[in-house]
Amino acid sequence: MVEDIRELIKKHALLNAISYGGKANSKAVIGKILAEKEELRSKIKEILPLVEEIVNEVNKLSLEEQLKMVNYPVSLKSKEEKKILPPLPKAEKGKVVTRFPPEPSGYLHIGHAKAAIIDHEYARMYDGKFILRFDDTNPVNAKIEYYEAIKEDLIWLGVKPDIIENTSDDLERLYYYAERLIEKGFAYVCLCDPETIKLNRMKGMECNCRKSSFEVNLERWEKMFKEYSRNEAILRFKGNMKSLNTVMRDPTLFRIIEEEHPLKGNKYRVWPTYDFAAPVKDSLDGVTHALRTKEYELRDELYFSILKALELREPILIEFSRLEMKGSVLSKRKIREMISKGLVSGWDDPRLATLRALKRRGYQPEAIKEFILSLGVSKVESEPTWDLINSINRKIIDPKAKRLFFVSEPVKVKLEGFPLKKVKLRYHPDRDLGEREIEITESLFISKEDFESIREGEKIRLMDLGNFTIKEDKLLFDGFELDHKLKKFHWVNGKALDLKVLFPLEDRLIKGKVEDNFQNLNIGDIVQFVRFGFCKIDSKDEVIFLHK
Ligand SMILES: [Zn+2]
């Protein structure tokens, strides 16, 4: 019995030690023991000395020795618990294929990043493949600039595709499958005008085109490539015009668009819709798990109906909630509109939530990834605030960002009796980021807010400088000794430079003065202005506020 108890204590002491870097805690160990053997609660007084003895023994061992002694399954808990995604259904190691299918009609925003990161992460988790597929079957929207930007932004995000492909490269095959659908009686060419089609869909009414034989349909299909013009003919899936799921009311599979395509020029005029291209390409490309956002849920029935009709392999469809960020526009169409109206300066305008804008504001790709993974793949709608991503980003940049003084709404104060001509200050309180020198000029600047908070005759501390007593607009030197009770102010000297700070989410610009060491930093650097927050240097005289 005693041996059993010894063994039990040893097990929990070892497990606890291993979880906390090699040192076990007696109290935690007792908690674990009682959780496992409730009946020992009454004997706690007798066990206590034994626990302490064993914990002491265990703590004398190195972590390596402790690990060797553990014959129990151990789950090592690291301090930064890595976020992992829930397992995929029916997934086999080495065989999972996922895809991210953006339309090259704009730059990626954080909502796209969610899909791309999840798809990529699953492929890595199962040693599978990740496909980047440009869903470029609407030549009106597609632009070379967007294909390139999407690739660059994914690289920045750390999302590396194993295969990059364009749906527009596969049109011949998609035509082939369209013809199979027509032959099997699952698709027909509709010659009704768009208004009639819309009305019939609403009313659940079939048109006469639906009754044509497959020979007639094949003939009309051929004519879509030569004779018919836009809006004269479309290829429709023969679904169910009375279906409660209106997506199934004979949706469009192909339409005529005569616009020049950025990659294909004028080679094609009959273009598939997403509804047709997505399931067929997923199946042909070997995609095992197709993930998409929840607003496609009603289209699932169509996705599988098309594959069934064509007797093609069916991938597993998984839906997750779309990412909305509080206070941010995440629609490519709306952003395009804002740009064309001049409301924002471009796709990287810091007021947007495109990846370009986030990069420009100072968000780190690792922070975006950790943020996305922390949201998981649930279907529950959530609208996370910026606080969450900010706290992750702060952890990453804090050790790397140099500290500087910036004073907003500066008020000039005269300095009297200060004995030093210059001071040397560290760029970071506890990392070795070097030092900077600040000349002590006759007058300094402190912020208006700080200035107004002091009473005549009050003693305050200027950070890293000394104590001062205020008399009118003068600061009289009053010793160096640290006194934590004093109000602490940051300051800049008389040579400080003018600087603007943009608050992108509030669309507000403030002015102030930054210490002249600022000019030694580079555009693109992230700095922390003491008592103000982290900022990204956007130009020689303007920074973008990132977060506190
Ligand atoms: Zn019709």
Coordinates of C-alpha atoms and ligand atoms in Angstrom, one line a residue:
M1 CA 0.0 0.0 0.0
V2 CA 2.7 2.5 1.0
E3 CA 4.6 1.5 -2.1
D4 CA 1.6 2.2 -4.2
I5 CA 1.2 5.7 -2.7
R6 CA 4.9 6.4 -3.2
E7 CA 4.6 5.4 -6.8
L8 CA 1.5 7.6 -7.2
I9 CA 3.3 10.6 -5.7
K10 CA 6.4 10.0 -7.8
K11 CA 4.3 9.9 -10.9
H12 CA 2.6 13.2 -10.2
A13 CA 5.8 14.9 -9.0
L14 CA 7.5 13.9 -12.2
L15 CA 4.7 15.0 -14.5
N16 CA 4.4 18.3 -12.7
A17 CA 8.1 18.9 -12.8
I18 CA 8.3 18.1 -16.5
S19 CA 5.3 20.5 -17.2
Y20 CA 7.1 23.3 -15.4
G21 CA 10.6 23.2 -16.7
G22 CA 11.9 20.6 -14.2
K23 CA 10.5 21.9 -10.8
A24 CA 7.5 20.3 -9.2
N25 CA 5.3 22.1 -6.7
S26 CA 4.1 20.1 -3.7
K27 CA 0.6 21.8 -3.6
A28 CA 0.0 21.1 -7.3
V29 CA 1.1 17.5 -6.8
I30 CA -1.3 17.0 -3.9
G31 CA -4.1 18.4 -6.0
K32 CA -3.3 15.9 -8.7
I33 CA -3.1 13.0 -6.3
L34 CA -6.5 13.8 -4.7
A35 CA -8.0 14.2 -8.1
E36 CA -6.9 10.7 -8.9
K37 CA -7.6 9.1 -5.5
E38 CA -10.3 10.8 -3.7
E39 CA -10.1 8.4 -0.7
L40 CA -6.7 9.7 0.3
R41 CA -8.3 13.0 1.4
S42 CA -8.7 11.7 4.9
K43 CA -5.0 10.6 5.1
I44 CA -3.7 13.9 3.8
K45 CA -1.7 14.6 7.0
E46 CA 0.2 11.4 6.8
I47 CA 0.9 11.8 3.1
L48 CA 2.1 15.4 3.2
P49 CA 5.7 14.8 4.5
L50 CA 6.0 12.0 1.9
V51 CA 5.0 14.3 -0.9
E52 CA 7.5 16.9 0.2
E53 CA 10.2 14.3 0.4
I54 CA 9.5 13.0 -3.1
V55 CA 9.1 16.4 -4.6
N56 CA 12.4 17.4 -3.2
E57 CA 14.1 14.3 -4.7
V58 CA 12.5 14.9 -8.1
N59 CA 13.5 18.5 -8.1
K60 CA 17.1 17.5 -7.6
L61 CA 17.1 15.7 -11.0
S62 CA 17.7 17.5 -14.3
L63 CA 14.7 17.8 -16.7
E64 CA 16.4 15.2 -18.9
E65 CA 16.7 12.7 -16.1
Q66 CA 13.1 13.3 -15.1
L67 CA 12.0 12.7 -18.7
K68 CA 13.9 9.4 -18.7
M69 CA 12.2 8.2 -15.6
V70 CA 8.7 8.8 -16.8
N71 CA 7.1 5.6 -18.2
Y72 CA 3.7 7.2 -18.4
P73 CA 2.4 8.9 -21.5
V74 CA 3.3 12.6 -21.1
S75 CA 1.7 15.5 -22.8
L76 CA 4.4 18.2 -22.7
K77 CA 2.8 21.5 -22.1
S78 CA 4.9 24.3 -23.4
K79 CA 4.3 27.8 -22.1
E80 CA 3.1 29.1 -25.5
E81 CA 0.6 26.4 -26.3
K82 CA 0.6 25.9 -30.0
K83 CA -2.8 26.4 -31.6
I84 CA -3.7 23.4 -33.7
L85 CA -6.8 22.8 -35.8
P86 CA -9.3 20.0 -35.1
P87 CA -8.7 16.9 -37.2
L88 CA -10.2 16.7 -40.7
P89 CA -12.8 13.9 -41.2
K90 CA -11.5 10.9 -43.2
A91 CA -8.1 12.4 -43.5
E92 CA -5.1 10.2 -44.2
K93 CA -1.5 11.2 -43.7
G94 CA 0.1 12.0 -47.0
K95 CA -3.1 12.1 -49.0
V96 CA -4.9 15.3 -48.0
V97 CA -5.2 17.9 -50.8
T98 CA -6.7 21.3 -50.0
R99 CA -7.0 24.4 -52.2
F100 CA -7.4 28.1 -51.9
P101 CA -9.3 29.5 -54.9
P102 CA -9.2 33.3 -54.9
E103 CA -10.6 35.3 -57.8
P104 CA -7.8 37.6 -59.1
S105 CA -10.2 40.6 -58.9
G106 CA -8.5 42.4 -56.0
Y107 CA -5.9 42.2 -53.3
L108 CA -6.3 39.7 -50.4
H109 CA -7.7 40.9 -47.1
I110 CA -7.7 39.3 -43.7
G111 CA -10.8 37.3 -44.5
H112 CA -9.0 35.6 -47.4
A113 CA -6.0 35.1 -45.1
K114 CA -8.2 33.0 -42.9
A115 CA -9.2 30.6 -45.7
A116 CA -5.6 30.4 -47.1
I117 CA -4.0 29.8 -43.7
I118 CA -6.5 27.1 -42.7
D119 CA -6.2 25.3 -46.1
H120 CA -2.4 25.5 -46.0
E121 CA -2.2 24.4 -42.3
Y122 CA -4.3 21.3 -43.0
A123 CA -2.2 20.3 -45.9
R124 CA 0.9 20.6 -43.7
M125 CA -0.7 18.9 -40.8
Y126 CA -1.3 15.8 -42.9
D127 CA 1.8 16.1 -45.1
G128 CA -0.5 16.7 -48.0
K129 CA -0.6 19.2 -50.9
F130 CA -1.9 22.7 -51.0
I131 CA -3.1 24.2 -54.3
L132 CA -3.4 27.9 -55.1
R133 CA -6.0 28.0 -57.8
F134 CA -6.9 31.3 -59.5
D135 CA -10.6 31.2 -60.1
D136 CA -10.2 33.4 -63.1
T137 CA -13.3 32.7 -65.2
N138 CA -14.7 36.2 -65.2
P139 CA -12.4 38.2 -67.6
V140 CA -14.2 41.4 -66.6
N141 CA -12.7 41.3 -63.1
A142 CA -9.4 39.5 -63.6
K143 CA -6.2 41.6 -63.8
I144 CA -2.5 40.5 -64.0
E145 CA -1.8 42.9 -61.1
Y146 CA -4.1 40.9 -58.9
Y147 CA -2.6 37.5 -59.7
E148 CA 0.8 38.8 -58.8
A149 CA -0.3 40.6 -55.7
I150 CA -2.1 37.5 -54.4
K151 CA 1.1 35.4 -54.8
E152 CA 3.3 38.0 -53.1
D153 CA 0.9 38.4 -50.2
L154 CA 0.7 34.7 -49.6
I155 CA 4.5 34.4 -49.6
W156 CA 4.6 37.2 -47.0
L157 CA 2.0 35.4 -44.9
G158 CA 4.1 32.2 -45.0
V159 CA 1.6 30.3 -47.1
K160 CA 3.5 28.4 -49.7
P161 CA 1.5 26.7 -52.4
D162 CA 2.7 23.3 -53.7
I163 CA 0.9 23.8 -56.9
I164 CA -0.3 27.1 -58.6
E165 CA -2.9 26.8 -61.3
N166 CA -5.5 28.9 -63.2
T167 CA -9.0 27.7 -63.9
S168 CA -8.7 29.5 -67.3
D169 CA -6.0 26.9 -68.2
D170 CA -8.5 24.2 -68.0
L171 CA -11.4 25.5 -70.0
E172 CA -11.3 22.8 -72.7
R173 CA -11.8 20.1 -70.0
L174 CA -14.6 22.1 -68.5
Y175 CA -16.3 22.3 -71.9
Y176 CA -15.9 18.6 -72.2
Y177 CA -17.8 18.0 -69.0
A178 CA -20.4 20.6 -70.0
E179 CA -21.1 18.5 -73.1
R180 CA -21.4 15.3 -71.0
L181 CA -24.0 17.1 -68.8
I182 CA -25.9 18.1 -71.9
E183 CA -25.8 14.6 -73.4
K184 CA -27.0 13.1 -70.2
G185 CA -29.9 15.6 -70.1
F186 CA -28.6 17.4 -67.0
A187 CA -28.0 20.8 -68.7
Y188 CA -29.7 22.9 -71.4
V189 CA -29.2 26.1 -73.3
C190 CA -31.7 28.7 -72.3
L191 CA -32.5 31.5 -74.8
C192 CA -34.8 33.5 -72.6
D193 CA -33.9 37.1 -71.9
P194 CA -32.3 37.8 -68.4
E195 CA -35.5 39.5 -67.1
T196 CA -37.7 36.4 -67.9
I197 CA -35.1 34.1 -66.4
K198 CA -35.0 36.1 -63.2
L199 CA -38.8 36.2 -63.0
N200 CA -39.2 32.5 -63.7
R201 CA -36.7 31.7 -61.0
M202 CA -38.6 33.7 -58.5
K203 CA -41.9 32.1 -59.5
G204 CA -40.5 28.6 -59.8
M205 CA -41.5 28.3 -63.4
E206 CA -39.9 26.3 -66.2
C207 CA -39.3 27.8 -69.6
N208 CA -39.7 26.0 -72.9
C209 CA -35.9 25.8 -73.5
R210 CA -35.8 23.2 -70.7
K211 CA -37.9 20.8 -72.9
S212 CA -35.5 20.8 -75.9
S213 CA -33.8 17.5 -76.8
F214 CA -30.1 17.0 -76.1
E215 CA -29.4 17.2 -79.8
V216 CA -30.9 20.7 -80.0
N217 CA -29.1 21.7 -76.8
L218 CA -25.7 20.5 -78.2
E219 CA -26.4 22.5 -81.4
R220 CA -27.2 25.6 -79.3
W221 CA -24.2 25.0 -77.1
E222 CA -22.0 25.1 -80.3
K223 CA -23.7 28.4 -81.3
M224 CA -22.7 29.9 -77.9
F225 CA -19.1 29.8 -79.2
K226 CA -19.8 31.6 -82.4
E227 CA -23.2 33.1 -83.0
Y228 CA -25.0 34.1 -79.9
S229 CA -24.0 37.3 -78.2
R230 CA -23.9 38.1 -74.5
N231 CA -27.3 37.6 -72.7
E232 CA -28.7 35.7 -75.7
A233 CA -27.9 32.3 -74.4
I234 CA -26.7 30.6 -71.2
L235 CA -26.1 27.0 -70.3
R236 CA -28.2 26.0 -67.3
F237 CA -28.1 23.1 -64.9
K238 CA -31.4 21.1 -64.9
G239 CA -32.1 21.3 -61.2
N240 CA -35.5 21.8 -59.8
M241 CA -37.4 25.0 -60.6
K242 CA -39.7 24.4 -57.6
S243 CA -36.9 23.7 -55.1
L244 CA -37.1 25.6 -51.8
N245 CA -33.3 26.0 -52.2
T246 CA -33.4 28.6 -54.9
V247 CA -29.9 27.9 -55.9
M248 CA -31.2 24.7 -57.4
R249 CA -33.6 26.5 -59.7
D250 CA -31.7 25.8 -62.9
P251 CA -28.5 27.8 -62.1
T252 CA -26.2 29.2 -64.8
L253 CA -23.2 27.0 -65.6
F254 CA -21.7 28.9 -68.6
R255 CA -22.3 32.4 -69.9
I256 CA -20.9 34.4 -72.8
I257 CA -18.4 37.2 -71.9
E258 CA -16.5 38.8 -74.7
E259 CA -14.1 40.8 -72.6
E260 CA -10.4 40.3 -73.2
H261 CA -8.9 37.9 -70.6
P262 CA -5.6 39.0 -69.0
L263 CA -4.0 35.5 -69.6
K264 CA -6.1 34.1 -72.5
G265 CA -6.7 37.3 -74.6
N266 CA -9.7 36.8 -76.9
K267 CA -9.3 33.0 -77.2
Y268 CA -12.5 32.2 -75.2
R269 CA -15.9 33.8 -75.0
V270 CA -17.8 31.0 -73.1
W271 CA -16.9 31.1 -69.4
P272 CA -18.0 28.8 -66.6
T273 CA -19.5 30.1 -63.4
Y274 CA -17.9 29.4 -60.0
D275 CA -20.8 27.0 -59.4
F276 CA -19.7 24.8 -62.2
A277 CA -15.9 25.3 -62.2
A278 CA -15.5 24.8 -58.4
P279 CA -16.8 21.2 -58.0
V280 CA -15.4 19.9 -61.3
K281 CA -11.9 21.4 -60.7
D282 CA -11.9 20.2 -57.1
S283 CA -12.7 16.7 -58.2
L284 CA -10.3 16.6 -61.2
D285 CA -7.5 18.2 -59.1
G286 CA -7.7 15.5 -56.5
V287 CA -8.9 17.9 -53.7
T288 CA -9.9 15.7 -50.8
H289 CA -11.1 18.4 -48.4
A290 CA -12.7 21.5 -49.9
L291 CA -13.1 24.2 -47.3
R292 CA -15.2 27.3 -47.9
T293 CA -17.0 29.9 -45.9
K294 CA -20.5 29.4 -44.6
E295 CA -22.3 31.6 -47.0
Y296 CA -21.8 28.9 -49.6
E297 CA -23.8 26.4 -47.6
L298 CA -26.9 26.7 -49.8
R299 CA -24.7 25.9 -52.8
D300 CA -23.6 22.5 -51.4
E301 CA -26.5 20.8 -52.9
L302 CA -25.6 22.1 -56.3
Y303 CA -21.9 21.2 -55.8
F304 CA -22.7 17.6 -55.2
S305 CA -25.5 17.4 -57.8
I306 CA -23.1 18.4 -60.6
L307 CA -20.5 15.9 -59.5
K308 CA -23.2 13.1 -59.2
A309 CA -24.5 13.9 -62.6
L310 CA -21.0 13.7 -64.1
E311 CA -20.1 10.6 -62.0
L312 CA -17.1 12.4 -60.7
R313 CA -15.3 11.8 -57.3
E314 CA -16.8 13.9 -54.5
P315 CA -14.5 15.8 -52.1
I316 CA -15.5 16.4 -48.5
L317 CA -16.9 19.9 -48.2
I318 CA -16.2 21.8 -44.9
E319 CA -17.7 25.1 -44.1
F320 CA -16.3 27.7 -41.6
S321 CA -17.5 31.1 -40.6
R322 CA -16.4 34.1 -42.6
L323 CA -14.1 36.5 -40.8
E324 CA -15.5 39.9 -40.2
M325 CA -13.4 42.5 -38.4
K326 CA -15.1 45.1 -36.3
G327 CA -14.9 48.4 -38.1
S328 CA -13.3 47.2 -41.3
V329 CA -14.5 46.9 -44.9
L330 CA -13.8 43.4 -46.2
S331 CA -15.5 43.4 -49.6
K332 CA -13.3 43.5 -52.6
R333 CA -16.1 45.2 -54.6
K334 CA -16.5 47.9 -52.0
I335 CA -12.8 48.5 -51.7
R336 CA -12.5 48.8 -55.5
E337 CA -15.3 51.4 -55.3
M338 CA -13.6 53.3 -52.5
I339 CA -10.4 53.4 -54.5
S340 CA -12.0 54.6 -57.7
K341 CA -13.8 57.3 -55.8
G342 CA -10.6 58.4 -54.1
L343 CA -11.9 57.7 -50.6
V344 CA -8.8 55.6 -49.9
S345 CA -5.4 56.0 -51.6
G346 CA -5.0 52.4 -52.8
W347 CA -5.1 48.7 -51.8
D348 CA -2.5 49.4 -49.1
D349 CA -4.3 52.3 -47.6
P350 CA -3.8 51.8 -43.8
R351 CA -7.5 52.3 -43.2
L352 CA -8.2 49.0 -45.0
A353 CA -7.9 45.5 -43.8
T354 CA -6.1 44.2 -46.8
L355 CA -2.9 42.2 -46.2
R356 CA -1.0 45.1 -47.8
A357 CA -2.5 47.6 -45.4
L358 CA -1.9 45.4 -42.4
K359 CA 1.8 44.9 -43.4
R360 CA 2.1 48.7 -43.9
R361 CA 0.6 49.2 -40.4
G362 CA 3.2 46.9 -38.8
Y363 CA 1.3 43.6 -38.3
Q364 CA 3.6 40.6 -38.4
P365 CA 2.6 37.6 -40.6
E366 CA 3.2 35.3 -37.6
A367 CA 0.7 37.3 -35.6
I368 CA -1.9 37.1 -38.4
K369 CA -1.4 33.3 -38.5
E370 CA -1.7 32.8 -34.8
F371 CA -4.7 35.0 -34.7
I372 CA -6.5 33.0 -37.4
L373 CA -5.6 29.7 -35.9
S374 CA -6.9 30.9 -32.5
L375 CA -10.3 31.5 -34.1
G376 CA -10.4 27.9 -35.3
V377 CA -12.7 26.5 -38.0
S378 CA -16.1 26.7 -36.3
K379 CA -19.2 27.8 -38.2
V380 CA -20.1 30.1 -35.4
E381 CA -20.1 33.7 -36.6
S382 CA -17.8 35.9 -34.6
E383 CA -16.6 39.4 -35.1
P384 CA -13.3 39.6 -33.3
T385 CA -12.1 43.0 -32.3
W386 CA -8.6 44.3 -33.1
D387 CA -7.6 43.8 -29.5
L388 CA -7.0 40.1 -30.0
I389 CA -4.7 40.4 -33.0
N390 CA -3.0 43.4 -31.3
S391 CA -2.1 41.4 -28.2
I392 CA -0.5 38.7 -30.3
N393 CA 1.3 41.2 -32.5
R394 CA 2.6 43.0 -29.4
K395 CA 4.3 39.9 -28.1
I396 CA 6.2 39.5 -31.3
I397 CA 7.3 43.1 -31.9
D398 CA 7.9 44.1 -28.3
P399 CA 11.4 42.6 -28.0
K400 CA 12.5 44.1 -31.4
A401 CA 11.1 47.6 -31.3
K402 CA 13.3 50.5 -30.2
R403 CA 11.9 52.9 -27.6
L404 CA 11.9 56.6 -28.4
F405 CA 10.3 59.7 -26.9
F406 CA 7.4 61.3 -28.8
V407 CA 5.5 64.2 -27.4
S408 CA 2.0 65.0 -28.7
E409 CA 0.8 68.6 -28.5
P410 CA 4.2 69.8 -27.2
V411 CA 4.5 72.5 -24.6
K412 CA 7.9 74.2 -24.3
V413 CA 9.3 74.4 -20.8
K414 CA 12.6 75.9 -19.6
L415 CA 15.1 73.8 -17.7
E416 CA 17.1 75.3 -14.8
G417 CA 20.0 73.9 -12.8
F418 CA 20.3 70.6 -14.7
P419 CA 24.0 69.6 -14.4
L420 CA 24.5 67.4 -17.5
K421 CA 25.0 68.4 -21.2
K422 CA 23.8 65.2 -22.6
V423 CA 22.3 61.8 -21.5
K424 CA 22.8 58.3 -22.8
L425 CA 19.6 56.2 -22.9
R426 CA 19.0 52.6 -23.9
Y427 CA 16.9 51.9 -26.9
H428 CA 15.2 49.0 -25.0
P429 CA 14.8 48.5 -21.3
D430 CA 15.9 44.8 -21.3
R431 CA 17.1 43.9 -24.8
D432 CA 20.4 44.9 -26.3
L433 CA 19.3 47.2 -29.0
G434 CA 22.0 49.8 -28.4
E435 CA 22.0 53.3 -26.9
R436 CA 21.2 56.7 -28.0
E437 CA 22.5 60.1 -26.9
I438 CA 20.2 63.0 -26.2
E439 CA 21.6 66.6 -25.8
I440 CA 20.1 68.5 -23.0
T441 CA 19.0 71.8 -24.5
E442 CA 17.9 74.9 -22.6
S443 CA 14.2 74.1 -23.2
L444 CA 12.4 70.8 -23.5
F445 CA 9.0 69.8 -24.7
I446 CA 6.5 67.8 -22.7
S447 CA 2.9 67.0 -23.8
K448 CA 0.1 69.5 -23.1
E449 CA -1.8 66.8 -21.3
D450 CA 1.1 66.2 -18.9
F451 CA 1.8 69.9 -18.5
E452 CA -1.8 70.6 -17.5
S453 CA -1.8 67.9 -14.9
I454 CA 0.8 69.5 -12.7
R455 CA 0.3 72.1 -10.0
E456 CA 2.6 75.0 -9.4
G457 CA 5.4 73.9 -7.1
E458 CA 4.8 70.1 -7.7
K459 CA 7.7 67.8 -8.0
I460 CA 7.7 65.5 -11.0
R461 CA 10.1 63.1 -12.7
L462 CA 11.3 63.4 -16.3
M463 CA 11.9 59.8 -17.4
D464 CA 15.6 58.8 -17.5
L465 CA 16.6 62.3 -16.6
G466 CA 15.8 63.4 -13.0
N467 CA 13.4 65.1 -10.7
F468 CA 12.1 68.6 -11.2
T469 CA 9.9 71.1 -9.5
I470 CA 7.6 73.2 -11.7
K471 CA 7.6 77.0 -11.3
E472 CA 5.5 78.8 -13.9
D473 CA 6.8 77.5 -17.2
K474 CA 10.2 76.5 -15.8
L475 CA 11.4 73.1 -14.5
L476 CA 13.9 73.4 -11.6
F477 CA 16.3 70.5 -11.2
D478 CA 15.7 68.7 -7.9
G479 CA 17.9 65.6 -7.8
F480 CA 18.4 62.3 -9.5
E481 CA 17.2 59.8 -6.9
L482 CA 14.3 57.6 -8.0
D483 CA 11.0 58.2 -6.3
H484 CA 8.1 56.1 -7.4
K485 CA 5.5 58.4 -6.0
L486 CA 6.3 61.1 -8.5
K487 CA 4.4 61.5 -11.7
K488 CA 6.6 60.3 -14.6
F489 CA 6.7 62.3 -17.9
H490 CA 8.4 61.6 -21.1
W491 CA 10.0 64.6 -22.9
V492 CA 12.0 65.6 -26.0
N493 CA 14.7 68.2 -26.3
G494 CA 14.7 71.5 -28.2
K495 CA 16.1 69.9 -31.3
A496 CA 13.2 67.4 -31.6
L497 CA 11.6 66.9 -35.1
D498 CA 8.1 67.5 -36.2
L499 CA 6.2 64.3 -36.7
K500 CA 2.7 63.3 -37.7
V501 CA 0.9 60.2 -36.4
L502 CA -1.9 58.6 -38.4
F503 CA -4.5 56.7 -36.5
P504 CA -5.9 54.7 -39.4
L505 CA -9.0 53.2 -37.8
E506 CA -10.2 56.5 -36.5
D507 CA -9.0 58.3 -39.7
R508 CA -7.3 60.9 -37.5
L509 CA -3.9 62.6 -37.8
I510 CA -2.1 64.1 -34.8
K511 CA 1.0 66.3 -34.7
G512 CA 3.9 66.2 -32.2
K513 CA 7.6 66.1 -31.8
V514 CA 9.9 63.2 -31.8
E515 CA 13.5 63.0 -30.5
D516 CA 16.0 63.6 -33.3
N517 CA 17.4 60.1 -33.1
F518 CA 14.3 59.2 -35.1
Q519 CA 16.2 60.3 -38.3
N520 CA 18.6 57.4 -37.8
L521 CA 15.8 54.8 -38.1
N522 CA 14.5 53.4 -41.4
I523 CA 11.2 53.7 -43.2
G524 CA 9.4 50.4 -42.3
D525 CA 10.9 50.2 -38.8
I526 CA 8.5 49.7 -35.9
V527 CA 9.2 51.8 -32.9
Q528 CA 7.5 52.1 -29.5
F529 CA 6.9 55.7 -28.4
V530 CA 7.1 55.6 -24.6
R531 CA 3.7 56.1 -22.9
F532 CA 2.1 56.3 -26.4
G533 CA 2.2 53.0 -28.3
F534 CA 3.8 51.1 -31.2
C535 CA 4.1 52.9 -34.5
K536 CA 5.4 52.0 -38.0
I537 CA 7.6 54.5 -39.8
D538 CA 5.8 55.3 -43.0
S539 CA 7.8 58.2 -44.2
K540 CA 10.4 60.6 -42.8
D541 CA 7.8 62.8 -41.2
E542 CA 4.8 60.4 -40.7
V543 CA 4.2 57.2 -38.7
I544 CA 1.2 55.0 -38.5
F545 CA -0.2 54.2 -35.1
L546 CA -0.2 50.4 -34.7
H547 CA -1.5 49.6 -31.2
K548 CA -0.7 50.3 -27.6
Ligands
ZN1 ZN -35.4 29.5 -71.5

